[in-house]
XYZ file of C-alpha atoms in Angstrom:
460
model
C -44.756 -70.782 151.415
C -46.260 -72.011 148.186
C -44.328 -74.420 146.082
C -42.139 -73.133 143.056
C -42.890 -74.332 139.557
C -40.379 -76.495 137.851
C -38.410 -75.831 134.613
C -39.828 -77.638 131.501
C -38.249 -80.687 130.409
C -37.374 -81.335 126.692
C -39.152 -84.277 125.063
C -37.348 -87.071 123.145
C -39.624 -86.521 120.302
C -38.554 -82.729 119.851
C -35.062 -83.555 120.043
C -35.121 -86.194 117.397
C -37.276 -83.642 115.206
C -34.524 -80.899 115.552
C -31.672 -83.122 114.777
C -33.371 -84.370 111.347
C -33.856 -80.859 110.174
C -30.055 -80.213 110.886
C -28.956 -83.203 108.888
C -31.277 -82.101 105.785
C -29.996 -78.766 105.857
C -26.325 -79.875 105.997
C -27.246 -82.377 102.975
C -28.592 -79.506 100.968
C -25.641 -77.401 101.315
C -23.137 -80.096 100.279
C -25.219 -80.680 97.240
C -25.161 -77.011 96.135
C -21.359 -76.695 96.659
C -20.527 -80.083 95.001
C -18.167 -79.595 92.013
C -19.799 -79.596 88.466
C -18.111 -82.705 87.208
C -19.649 -84.825 90.066
C -22.041 -87.591 88.805
C -25.540 -86.745 88.378
C -28.349 -89.452 88.665
C -30.408 -87.810 85.778
C -30.998 -84.514 83.806
C -33.769 -83.810 86.140
C -31.430 -83.867 88.987
C -28.971 -81.558 87.311
C -31.464 -79.117 86.428
C -32.133 -78.312 89.848
C -28.389 -77.466 90.906
C -27.168 -73.806 90.311
C -24.060 -73.097 87.924
C -20.622 -72.752 89.421
C -19.225 -69.124 89.720
C -16.379 -68.110 87.325
C -12.586 -68.022 88.726
C -10.738 -64.720 89.228
C -8.140 -63.814 86.604
C -4.447 -63.238 87.648
C -3.257 -59.555 87.343
C -0.752 -58.970 84.372
C 2.856 -57.724 85.431
C 3.500 -53.995 84.606
C 6.012 -53.588 81.292
C 9.580 -53.155 82.451
C 11.347 -49.879 82.292
C 13.395 -49.084 79.180
C 17.103 -50.259 79.142
C 18.358 -46.668 79.358
C 16.375 -45.753 82.521
C 17.257 -48.905 84.094
C 20.962 -48.313 83.384
C 20.626 -44.656 84.680
C 19.112 -46.133 87.966
C 22.130 -48.472 88.362
C 24.509 -45.690 87.671
C 22.809 -43.420 90.377
C 22.993 -46.418 92.682
C 26.982 -46.323 92.183
C 27.207 -42.558 92.794
C 27.965 -42.004 89.000
C 25.531 -39.212 88.831
C 26.859 -37.231 85.789
C 26.895 -40.385 83.593
C 23.287 -41.209 84.644
C 21.941 -37.670 83.798
C 23.921 -37.621 80.625
C 22.175 -41.064 79.771
C 18.756 -39.925 80.687
C 19.103 -36.409 78.939
C 20.334 -38.259 75.786
C 17.224 -40.678 75.918
C 14.900 -37.781 76.576
C 16.002 -35.961 73.309
C 15.631 -39.311 71.271
C 12.403 -40.875 69.479
C 11.963 -43.474 72.144
C 11.226 -41.009 74.903
C 7.833 -40.025 73.024
C 6.565 -43.677 73.255
C 7.157 -44.091 77.150
C 4.346 -45.079 79.247
C 2.964 -42.409 81.776
C 4.145 -44.330 84.699
C 7.688 -44.315 82.920
C 7.609 -40.795 81.916
C 6.811 -40.020 85.479
C 9.684 -42.112 86.837
C 12.230 -40.307 84.441
C 11.048 -36.834 85.121
C 11.371 -37.442 88.891
C 15.054 -38.911 88.168
C 16.051 -35.863 86.267
C 14.561 -33.596 88.970
C 16.473 -35.261 91.664
C 19.676 -35.182 89.710
C 19.354 -31.527 88.741
C 18.993 -30.558 92.633
C 21.629 -33.106 93.654
C 24.553 -30.816 94.982
C 27.124 -33.228 94.422
C 26.046 -33.399 90.804
C 26.093 -29.547 90.632
C 29.787 -29.522 91.806
C 30.812 -31.952 89.192
C 29.040 -29.827 86.435
C 30.892 -26.822 87.613
C 34.160 -28.706 87.091
C 33.131 -30.024 83.859
C 32.010 -26.590 82.707
C 35.201 -25.035 83.691
C 37.200 -27.290 81.678
C 34.990 -27.029 78.535
C 35.005 -23.124 78.921
C 38.727 -23.075 79.948
C 37.637 -20.873 82.640
C 40.294 -21.088 85.335
C 38.436 -18.814 87.914
C 35.412 -21.114 87.701
C 37.618 -24.234 88.477
C 39.109 -22.214 91.551
C 35.834 -21.536 92.798
C 34.540 -25.170 92.413
C 37.661 -26.233 94.298
C 37.068 -23.732 97.111
C 33.469 -24.644 97.517
C 34.196 -28.429 98.282
C 33.378 -29.499 101.670
C 34.608 -33.035 102.968
C 31.449 -34.610 102.547
C 30.960 -33.419 99.042
C 34.652 -34.432 98.150
C 34.001 -37.891 99.447
C 30.691 -37.965 97.485
C 32.617 -36.759 94.449
C 35.132 -39.393 94.712
C 32.489 -42.004 94.089
C 32.161 -40.613 90.622
C 35.236 -41.602 88.539
C 34.782 -38.793 86.026
C 34.184 -36.167 88.574
C 36.981 -37.436 90.607
C 39.181 -37.023 87.798
C 37.971 -33.520 87.149
C 38.791 -32.693 90.720
C 42.404 -34.075 90.509
C 43.123 -32.197 87.039
C 41.472 -29.003 88.353
C 44.083 -29.123 91.297
C 47.068 -30.041 89.088
C 46.168 -27.155 86.761
C 45.732 -24.390 89.322
C 49.161 -25.680 90.786
C 50.888 -25.585 87.671
C 49.324 -21.983 86.908
C 50.517 -20.701 90.530
C 54.040 -22.020 89.972
C 54.264 -20.094 86.720
C 52.910 -17.078 88.149
C 55.546 -17.196 90.942
C 58.434 -17.708 88.628
C 57.358 -14.749 86.350
C 58.617 -12.702 89.418
C 61.717 -14.446 89.753
C 63.511 -16.726 87.142
C 61.521 -15.663 83.848
C 63.428 -18.444 81.936
C 62.320 -21.011 83.985
C 58.710 -19.533 83.774
C 58.883 -19.546 80.113
C 59.924 -23.133 79.860
C 57.081 -24.178 82.318
C 54.693 -22.078 80.211
C 55.806 -23.654 76.949
C 55.082 -27.029 78.242
C 51.835 -26.025 80.023
C 50.706 -24.477 76.348
C 51.373 -28.205 74.994
C 49.197 -29.881 77.490
C 46.570 -27.137 78.045
C 46.274 -25.221 74.889
C 42.789 -23.829 75.712
C 43.906 -22.287 79.234
C 47.321 -21.342 77.797
C 45.637 -18.869 75.162
C 43.748 -16.885 77.703
C 46.652 -16.872 80.289
C 49.419 -15.735 77.626
C 52.018 -16.841 79.979
C 54.864 -17.007 77.264
C 54.060 -13.649 76.020
C 54.173 -12.369 79.613
C 57.590 -14.322 80.185
C 59.128 -13.095 77.133
C 58.160 -9.406 78.043
C 59.778 -10.051 81.324
C 62.810 -11.393 80.023
C 63.119 -8.454 77.668
C 62.485 -5.876 80.338
C 65.203 -7.478 82.494
C 67.744 -7.677 79.482
C 67.147 -3.995 79.092
C 67.953 -3.492 82.762
C 71.124 -5.177 82.501
C 72.010 -3.226 79.298
C 71.395 0.070 81.187
C 73.884 -1.271 84.013
C 76.385 -2.192 81.449
C 75.957 -5.801 82.375
C 76.016 -6.689 78.792
C 77.350 -10.182 78.972
C 74.356 -11.353 81.289
C 71.870 -9.374 79.051
C 73.338 -11.276 75.836
C 72.969 -14.614 77.577
C 69.483 -14.108 78.561
C 68.262 -12.852 75.155
C 70.089 -15.600 73.205
C 68.157 -18.019 75.708
C 65.042 -16.239 74.910
C 65.398 -16.290 71.189
C 66.237 -20.093 71.426
C 63.106 -20.936 73.354
C 60.583 -18.675 71.422
C 62.078 -19.408 67.793
C 61.485 -17.193 64.716
C 57.726 -17.381 65.022
C 57.599 -15.210 68.152
C 56.591 -11.620 67.826
C 59.571 -10.200 70.050
C 61.832 -11.889 67.633
C 62.637 -8.485 65.793
C 63.190 -6.602 69.177
C 65.429 -9.286 70.430
C 67.487 -9.263 67.655
C 67.803 -5.547 67.700
C 68.960 -5.730 71.241
C 71.284 -8.363 70.364
C 72.706 -6.369 67.578
C 73.126 -3.388 69.760
C 75.025 -5.518 72.402
C 77.175 -7.144 69.675
C 78.306 -3.541 68.442
C 79.534 -2.791 71.811
C 81.260 -5.744 72.187
C 82.995 -5.221 68.813
C 83.887 -1.567 70.052
C 85.500 -3.040 73.132
C 87.366 -5.429 71.199
C 88.754 -2.656 69.030
C 89.392 -0.543 72.014
C 91.364 -3.343 73.379
C 93.518 -3.921 70.386
C 94.031 -0.171 70.143
C 95.236 0.138 73.991
C 97.458 -2.859 73.714
C 99.142 -1.216 70.510
C 99.522 2.038 72.587
C 100.926 0.022 75.692
C 103.413 -1.591 73.453
C 104.526 1.653 71.960
C 104.431 3.136 75.378
C 107.551 0.940 76.652
C 109.630 2.591 73.874
C 108.134 6.054 73.292
C 105.811 6.903 75.950
C 105.091 10.327 74.798
C 103.756 9.273 71.508
C 101.723 6.871 73.146
C 100.340 9.508 75.273
C 99.629 11.486 72.093
C 97.683 8.574 70.498
C 95.709 7.991 73.770
C 94.801 11.953 74.035
C 93.361 11.757 70.580
C 91.060 8.906 71.551
C 87.359 9.400 72.319
C 86.421 9.187 75.838
C 83.104 7.393 76.676
C 81.640 6.805 79.847
C 82.553 2.949 79.219
C 86.203 3.714 78.367
C 86.917 6.738 80.388
C 88.222 4.876 83.443
C 90.290 2.290 81.333
C 92.032 4.896 79.309
C 92.562 7.058 82.456
C 94.477 3.983 83.761
C 96.742 3.669 80.864
C 97.342 7.286 80.601
C 98.705 7.090 84.233
C 100.786 4.149 83.418
C 102.125 5.851 80.334
C 103.100 9.022 82.524
C 105.015 6.938 84.866
C 107.084 5.449 82.066
C 107.746 8.850 80.771
C 108.821 9.988 83.972
C 110.886 7.225 84.551
C 112.579 7.779 81.163
C 112.716 11.483 81.339
C 113.968 12.178 84.912
C 116.230 15.272 84.126
C 115.843 18.776 82.721
C 117.196 19.396 79.286
C 120.491 21.733 78.562
C 120.797 24.366 75.982
C 123.664 26.201 74.755
C 124.728 28.807 72.038
C 127.892 28.125 70.331
C 130.044 29.550 67.327
C 128.992 28.231 64.109
C 131.765 25.783 64.047
C 130.923 24.432 67.580
C 133.242 26.219 69.254
C 132.593 28.367 72.342
C 131.360 32.023 72.024
C 134.456 33.294 73.299
C 136.051 32.357 69.888
C 133.383 34.494 68.108
C 134.523 37.578 66.510
C 131.328 39.794 65.635
C 132.055 41.898 62.416
C 129.459 44.672 62.314
C 129.691 44.478 58.610
C 128.527 40.689 58.357
C 125.927 38.388 59.241
C 126.448 36.701 62.811
C 126.124 32.991 62.544
C 125.630 30.753 65.578
C 124.881 27.302 66.770
C 121.971 26.197 69.267
C 122.409 23.008 70.605
C 120.061 21.162 73.027
C 120.427 17.742 74.691
C 117.796 15.783 77.244
C 118.003 12.409 78.640
C 114.990 11.598 76.949
C 113.652 13.926 74.106
C 113.931 17.565 73.256
C 110.627 18.903 72.323
C 111.226 22.329 71.320
C 114.189 24.887 71.224
C 113.696 28.814 70.831
C 116.172 31.361 70.301
C 115.757 35.070 71.014
C 117.906 38.083 70.428
C 117.763 41.983 70.441
C 120.370 44.844 69.794
C 121.297 47.540 72.555
C 123.678 50.467 72.728
C 123.908 53.785 74.332
C 120.678 54.790 73.159
C 118.797 51.797 74.553
C 117.845 48.261 73.327
C 115.697 47.149 70.632
C 112.559 44.583 70.613
C 113.282 40.787 71.376
C 113.149 38.860 68.038
C 112.609 35.118 67.854
C 113.567 33.723 64.551
C 111.997 30.424 63.456
C 114.157 27.498 64.002
C 111.762 24.858 62.520
C 109.821 21.961 64.177
C 111.894 18.956 66.072
C 111.026 15.641 64.375
C 111.310 12.965 67.053
C 111.607 10.126 64.303
C 114.632 11.699 62.827
C 116.287 12.578 66.191
C 116.458 9.375 68.295
C 118.051 9.381 71.620
C 121.621 8.601 71.341
C 124.347 7.390 73.861
C 125.754 10.341 75.568
C 128.379 10.932 78.148
C 126.030 10.342 80.942
C 124.740 7.088 82.591
C 121.918 6.788 80.303
C 120.603 7.780 76.465
C 120.727 11.376 75.495
C 118.785 13.293 72.748
C 120.442 16.014 70.768
C 119.294 18.607 68.515
C 121.046 21.526 66.861
C 120.111 24.574 64.798
C 121.897 27.093 62.985
C 120.864 30.731 63.351
C 121.715 33.607 61.268
C 121.240 37.271 62.305
C 121.525 39.202 59.334
C 123.670 42.495 59.136
C 120.589 44.382 57.913
C 118.986 43.341 61.330
C 121.736 43.928 63.817
C 123.184 46.985 62.311
C 126.272 46.559 63.654
C 125.255 47.020 67.143
C 125.939 45.117 70.258
C 123.738 42.121 70.734
C 122.036 40.172 73.426
C 120.765 36.541 72.816
C 119.735 33.581 74.508
C 117.843 30.019 74.113
C 115.253 27.935 75.495
C 114.963 24.322 75.250
C 111.850 22.107 76.488
C 111.999 18.282 77.036
C 109.157 15.710 76.618
C 108.395 16.187 80.541
C 107.680 20.067 79.837
C 110.882 21.065 81.795
C 112.354 24.191 80.523
C 116.115 25.118 80.367
C 117.580 28.487 79.495
C 121.146 28.892 78.007
C 122.338 31.749 80.146
C 121.085 34.253 82.799
C 121.798 37.055 82.333
C 121.725 36.595 78.483
C 124.879 36.251 76.225
C 126.257 39.656 74.754
C 128.488 40.118 71.690
C 130.010 43.574 70.951
C 131.514 44.213 67.308
C 135.192 43.929 67.257
C 137.204 47.264 66.845
C 139.430 47.483 63.972
C 142.484 49.510 63.343
C 143.161 51.823 60.464
C 144.884 49.352 58.175
C 142.057 46.841 58.969
C 139.391 49.406 58.077
C 141.511 50.047 54.942
C 141.756 46.249 54.189
C 145.367 46.171 54.226
C 145.821 44.084 57.519
C 144.187 40.912 58.068
C 142.465 39.709 61.187
C 144.759 37.770 63.505
């Protein structure tokens, strides 16, 4: 095989030349990059070195956000969204908003957009609007829409938290008054007046006071119709005391009270009259009964008057137990057997009646009769019996007796000298009737002798 050629070998002279070139290049670079304040040998040398490059300026920091926007960001970070929104809206409406830098304007718009779409802030605005407009239904809807998470978020905002608490208390008070309007109207009115003092803007729309007053008047009217006047009077007096003279129901309340007081006065007068009648009834129950019968019977007094009448009748029955007695006597009080009937003279008789309590009336009847028949019954007027002039007197019996007597005259022209029949009837206070005789008494004219007819012989 032919021998291979060997690699070329570097010569020392070439190596030294390469080193010298590298050192010269390094020195040249160092000279170009040397600082400008380095000492130079001469002007000629400095004219051969290029000028240094200028240093890069430091960037200026951006201007800070206005204080209002910075405070709003802090409020948002604290969860006080409504305060932040109000602060930004006030700033946006002011003159400083027109001087905002574009970047700051963009930041403010982004903050307002975020707040406008925030559900927690929207809920807070619902509560705020409900209180500003005195809209109870709006507050109820806002309370009903609160989830647990939204409630926790609202609690971070002190103002929103107060709105929630106030709305809950307000609706609870309203519900309590509504319940009482159906049961205890006076309690409802007291709560309504307290509610109106603390929430006048809501009270004006709910009209709790007027509704409670109307309910109280309706209740009083039903009590009056049921004759429960004392309860109605108490209710109306309390209503007038609570509402005062400025209430529009005062006139109707006063009218109802006046009608109740009139009934009370009538009751008082009735009580006084009944007491007088009862006192009289212990002595003269028939007079008490007469006074009682003359009194007007109303639905309210009918039952009580009936009770008094029953008591008086029992008293009358106790005093007037027996029937009356009546008799016909001679004019001098002697028996009829002693009466001599002269056909030429008037016949004078005495009618006497007695009773254990009182004789109410006495009647006398007579008629003539002979062989041809009998005449009509004649009742002469005896006059009326005056109880005051004829009080009961102690008689022969166990109790007291009342006695009346009447003188009766049958004129000669009436009897015509014929035989007579007569009888009498007496009625006592209890309505019992007694008759003097049955059959009736009879009297026949006395026969006279010849000398008597001539008037020469006296009667024996």
